[in-house]
XYZ file of C-alpha atoms in Angstrom:
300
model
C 151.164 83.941 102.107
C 149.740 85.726 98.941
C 151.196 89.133 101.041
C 154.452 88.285 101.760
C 154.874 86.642 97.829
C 153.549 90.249 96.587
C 156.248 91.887 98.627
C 159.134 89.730 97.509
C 158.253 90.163 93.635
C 161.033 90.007 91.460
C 161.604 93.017 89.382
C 160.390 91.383 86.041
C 156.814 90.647 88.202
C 156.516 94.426 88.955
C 157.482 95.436 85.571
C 154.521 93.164 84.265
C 152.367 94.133 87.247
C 152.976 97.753 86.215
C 152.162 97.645 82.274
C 149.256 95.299 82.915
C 147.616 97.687 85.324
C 148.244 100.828 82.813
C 147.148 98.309 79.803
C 143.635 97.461 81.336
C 142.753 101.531 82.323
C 143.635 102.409 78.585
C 141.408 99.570 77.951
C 139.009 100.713 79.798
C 139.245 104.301 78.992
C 138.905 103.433 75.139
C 135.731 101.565 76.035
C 133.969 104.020 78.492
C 134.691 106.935 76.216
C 132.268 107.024 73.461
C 129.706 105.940 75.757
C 130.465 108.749 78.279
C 130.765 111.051 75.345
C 127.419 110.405 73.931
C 125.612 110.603 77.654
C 128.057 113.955 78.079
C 126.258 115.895 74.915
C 123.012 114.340 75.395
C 122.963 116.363 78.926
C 124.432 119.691 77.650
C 121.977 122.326 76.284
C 121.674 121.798 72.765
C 122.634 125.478 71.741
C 125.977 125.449 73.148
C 126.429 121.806 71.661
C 127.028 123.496 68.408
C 130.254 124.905 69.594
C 131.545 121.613 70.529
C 134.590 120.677 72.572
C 132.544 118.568 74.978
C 134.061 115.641 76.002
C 133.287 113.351 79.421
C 130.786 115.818 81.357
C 128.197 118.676 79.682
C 129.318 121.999 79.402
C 125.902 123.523 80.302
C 123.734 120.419 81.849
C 120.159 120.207 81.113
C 117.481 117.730 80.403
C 115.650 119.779 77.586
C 116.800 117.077 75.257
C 115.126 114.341 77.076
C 112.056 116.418 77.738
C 111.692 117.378 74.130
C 112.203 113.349 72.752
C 109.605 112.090 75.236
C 107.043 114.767 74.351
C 107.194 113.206 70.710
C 103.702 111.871 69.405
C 104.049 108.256 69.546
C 107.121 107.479 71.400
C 104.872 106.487 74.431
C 103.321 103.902 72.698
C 105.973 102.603 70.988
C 108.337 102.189 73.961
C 105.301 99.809 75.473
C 105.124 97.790 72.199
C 108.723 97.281 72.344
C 109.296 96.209 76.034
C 106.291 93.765 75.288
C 107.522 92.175 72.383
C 111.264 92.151 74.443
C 109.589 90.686 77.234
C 107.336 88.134 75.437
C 109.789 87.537 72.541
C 112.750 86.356 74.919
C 110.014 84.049 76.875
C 108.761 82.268 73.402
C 111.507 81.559 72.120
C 113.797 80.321 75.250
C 110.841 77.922 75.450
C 110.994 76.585 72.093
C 114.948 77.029 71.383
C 115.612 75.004 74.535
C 112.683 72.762 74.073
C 113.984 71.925 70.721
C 117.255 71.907 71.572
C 116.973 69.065 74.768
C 115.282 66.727 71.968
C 117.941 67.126 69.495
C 120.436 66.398 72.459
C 118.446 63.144 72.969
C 120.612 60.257 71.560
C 117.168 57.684 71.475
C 115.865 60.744 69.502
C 116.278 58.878 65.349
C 115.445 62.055 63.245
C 118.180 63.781 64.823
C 120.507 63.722 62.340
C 118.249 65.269 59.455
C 116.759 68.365 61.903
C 120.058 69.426 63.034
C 120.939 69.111 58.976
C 117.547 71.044 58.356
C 118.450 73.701 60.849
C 121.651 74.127 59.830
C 120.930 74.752 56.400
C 118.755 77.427 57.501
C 121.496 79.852 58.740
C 123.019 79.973 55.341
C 119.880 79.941 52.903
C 116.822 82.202 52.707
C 113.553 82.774 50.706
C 114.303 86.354 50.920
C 112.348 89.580 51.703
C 109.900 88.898 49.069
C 108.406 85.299 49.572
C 108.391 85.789 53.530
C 106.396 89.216 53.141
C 104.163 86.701 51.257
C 104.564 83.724 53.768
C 103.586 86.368 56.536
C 100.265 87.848 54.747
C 98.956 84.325 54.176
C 99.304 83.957 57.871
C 97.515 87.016 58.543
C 100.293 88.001 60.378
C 100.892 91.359 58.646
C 99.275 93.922 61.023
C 99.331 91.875 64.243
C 101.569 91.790 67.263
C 102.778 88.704 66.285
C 104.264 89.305 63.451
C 107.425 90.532 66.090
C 107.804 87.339 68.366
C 106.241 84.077 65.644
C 108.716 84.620 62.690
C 111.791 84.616 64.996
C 110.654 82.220 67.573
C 113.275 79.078 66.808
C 116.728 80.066 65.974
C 119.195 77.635 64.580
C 122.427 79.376 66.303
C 120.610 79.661 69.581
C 119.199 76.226 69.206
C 122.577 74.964 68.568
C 124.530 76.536 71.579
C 122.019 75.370 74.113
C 122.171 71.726 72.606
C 126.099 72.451 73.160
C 125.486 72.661 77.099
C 123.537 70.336 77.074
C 125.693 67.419 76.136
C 127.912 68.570 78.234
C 125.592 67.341 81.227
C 125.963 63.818 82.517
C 123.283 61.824 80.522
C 123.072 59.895 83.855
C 121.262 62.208 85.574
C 118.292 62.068 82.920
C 118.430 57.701 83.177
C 118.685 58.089 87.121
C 115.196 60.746 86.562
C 113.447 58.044 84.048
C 114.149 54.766 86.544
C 112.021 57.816 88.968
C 108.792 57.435 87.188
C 109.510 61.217 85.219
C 108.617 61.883 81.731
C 110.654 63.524 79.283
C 108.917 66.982 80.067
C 109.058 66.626 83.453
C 113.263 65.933 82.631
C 113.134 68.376 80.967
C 111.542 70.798 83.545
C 113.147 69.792 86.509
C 116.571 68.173 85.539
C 118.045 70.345 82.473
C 116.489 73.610 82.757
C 117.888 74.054 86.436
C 121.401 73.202 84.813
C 120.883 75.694 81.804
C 120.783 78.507 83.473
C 124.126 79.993 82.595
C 123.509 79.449 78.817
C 119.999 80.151 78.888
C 120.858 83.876 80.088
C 122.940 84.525 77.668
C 120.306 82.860 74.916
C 118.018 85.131 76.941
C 120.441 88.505 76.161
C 120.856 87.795 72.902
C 117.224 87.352 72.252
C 116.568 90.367 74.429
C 119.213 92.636 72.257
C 117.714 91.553 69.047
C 114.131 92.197 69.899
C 114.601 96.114 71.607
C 116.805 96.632 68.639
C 114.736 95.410 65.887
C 112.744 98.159 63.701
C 112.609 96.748 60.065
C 110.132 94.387 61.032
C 107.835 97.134 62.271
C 108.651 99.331 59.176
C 107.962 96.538 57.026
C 105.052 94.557 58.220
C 103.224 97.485 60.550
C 104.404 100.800 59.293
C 101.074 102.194 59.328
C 99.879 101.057 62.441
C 100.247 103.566 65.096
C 99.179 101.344 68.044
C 101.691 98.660 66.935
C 104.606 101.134 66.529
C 107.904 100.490 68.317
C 110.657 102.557 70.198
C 113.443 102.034 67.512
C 110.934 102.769 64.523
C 109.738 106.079 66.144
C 113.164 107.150 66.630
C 114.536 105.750 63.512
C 112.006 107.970 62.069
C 113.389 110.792 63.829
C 116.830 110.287 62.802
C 116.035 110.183 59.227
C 114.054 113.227 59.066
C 117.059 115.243 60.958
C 119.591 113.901 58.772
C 118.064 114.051 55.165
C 114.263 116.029 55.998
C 112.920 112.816 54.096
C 108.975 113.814 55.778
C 108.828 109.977 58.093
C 107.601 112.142 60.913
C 104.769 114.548 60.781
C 105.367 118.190 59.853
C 104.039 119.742 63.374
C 106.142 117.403 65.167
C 109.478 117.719 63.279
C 109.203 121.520 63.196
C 108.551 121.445 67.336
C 111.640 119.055 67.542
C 114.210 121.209 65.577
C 112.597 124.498 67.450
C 113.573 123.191 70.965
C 116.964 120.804 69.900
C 119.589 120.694 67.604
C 119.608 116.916 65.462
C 123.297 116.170 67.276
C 121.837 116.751 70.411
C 118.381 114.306 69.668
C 121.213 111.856 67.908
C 122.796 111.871 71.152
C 119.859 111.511 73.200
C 117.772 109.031 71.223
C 121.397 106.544 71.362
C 120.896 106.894 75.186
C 117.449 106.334 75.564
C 117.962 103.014 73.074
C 121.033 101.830 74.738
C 120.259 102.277 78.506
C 117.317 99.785 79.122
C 119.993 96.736 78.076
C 122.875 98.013 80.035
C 120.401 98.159 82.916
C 119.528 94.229 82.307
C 122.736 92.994 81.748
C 124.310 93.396 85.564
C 121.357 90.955 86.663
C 122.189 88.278 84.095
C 126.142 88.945 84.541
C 126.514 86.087 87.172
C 125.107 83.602 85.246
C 127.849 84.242 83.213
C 130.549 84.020 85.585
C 128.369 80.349 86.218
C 128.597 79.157 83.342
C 132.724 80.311 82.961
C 133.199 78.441 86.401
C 131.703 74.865 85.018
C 133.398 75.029 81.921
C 136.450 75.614 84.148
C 135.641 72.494 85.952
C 134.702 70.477 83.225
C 137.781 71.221 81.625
């Protein structure tokens, strides 16, 4: 059926069929490009980078560049510290954002009213850098591991979203669980996480993005702690003493960098080597997505 209606299109259908197909690859095209750009001159050797004119593929392909980035003191060690704090960051707080977010969805829940009020108030005011750098020392947090997953570990947005998807679930189902004998953790367990799954992976992306991404933290609260040094700090550091020789990384090690690579071609590389372990994530968390679109579609 969905055959023979293709091949007796009107001419107006084609038309559309036509400019929507060449639409979407410019679309796409736009997109892809930087990307494949970027990976393109982080692959070509770094001398003939200089000349440019490289554009989807390497002129001269090599993987000097990525040799030369990992060989950097520290970047070991800080590409640990920041898959652990991505790993346990993202697990802390989907815990407490969805723990706090089923109670505020509770309608026997009385305070409801004034946390959602408190929360919401805290997306739009701040103490500011100063009192929390003093908040975090008298919680002998400054020079922990901590100090990456505690401070962020409830967010009001995410919070809010989750709540979202949650009312959206037949209260029923938690009644029909409590006439069962469960408790609200056990509901909470068994019944709603199960059905959060589609917003709880993208809670769990955003968290995910925000915590590989995040270096201000470390430069603020554990800039001189080698062992608790992350990816994005190291390489920050990196950038900033290629573009502007401001003296973040060590002498020896700049002067090795610049002797083997040219700063476009470490600019290039360091964006890959940041970008990749997220694009690699998403795919496995894309269904949930496509989940979550489909009820909405039915619920609608």
């Amino acid at each position: 059926m969905a055959a023979s209606k293709a091949f007796n299109a009107t001419k107006s259908e084609k038309l559309f069929d036509i400019f929507n197909i060449i639409l979407m690859t410019l679309i796409l095209i736009v997109t892809l490009y930087p990307f494949l750009n970027v990976l393109a001159i982080s692959l070509n050797d770094s001398t003939d980078t200089v000349r440019g004119g490289i554009y989807l593929w390497p002129r001269e392909f090599t993987l000097e560049n990525y040799r030369t980035i990992f060989n950097y003191t520290g970047l070991i060690q800080g590409f640990k510290i920041s898959v652990l704090r991505t790993i346990v960051g993202t697990i802390f707080g989907l815990i407490s954002s969805s723990m706090l977010a089923y109670t505020l969805s509770r309608p026997d829940f009385r305070s409801r009213r004034f946390v959602s009020t408190f929360l919401a108030l805290t997306m739009y005011f701040s103490g500011g850098l100063v009192p929390g750098y003093m908040l975090m020392r008298h919680l002998d947090l400054i020079g922990t591991f901590w100090i990456y997953v505690l401070p962020g570990i409830v967010s009001a947005f995410n919070v809010f979203i989750i709540r979202s998807f949650i009312d959206g679930l037949p209260y029923a189902l938690q009644e029909s669980a409590k006439l069962d004998g469960a408790n609200d953790f056990t509901i909470y367990y068994r019944v709603i996480l199960p059905l959060c799954k589609p917003v709880l992976a993208t809670i769990a992306l955003f968290l995910a993005v925000g915590q590989w991404n995040s270096w201000f933290d470390t430069y603020l609260y554990n800039g001189n702690k080698p062992n608790l040094t992350t990816l994005q700090y190291e390489l920050m550091k990196v950038l900033a003493s290629t573009n502007q020789g401001s003296g973040m990384v060590n002498a020896n090690d700049m002067a090795n960098l610049m002797a083997q690579v040219s700063p476009e071609s470490i600019k290039m590389a360091i964006t890959i080597v940041v970008t990749l372990p997220i694009l690699l994530v998403y795919p496995f968390l894309q269904r949930y997505f496509v989940s979550g679109m489909t009820l909405g579609a039915v619920k609608a």
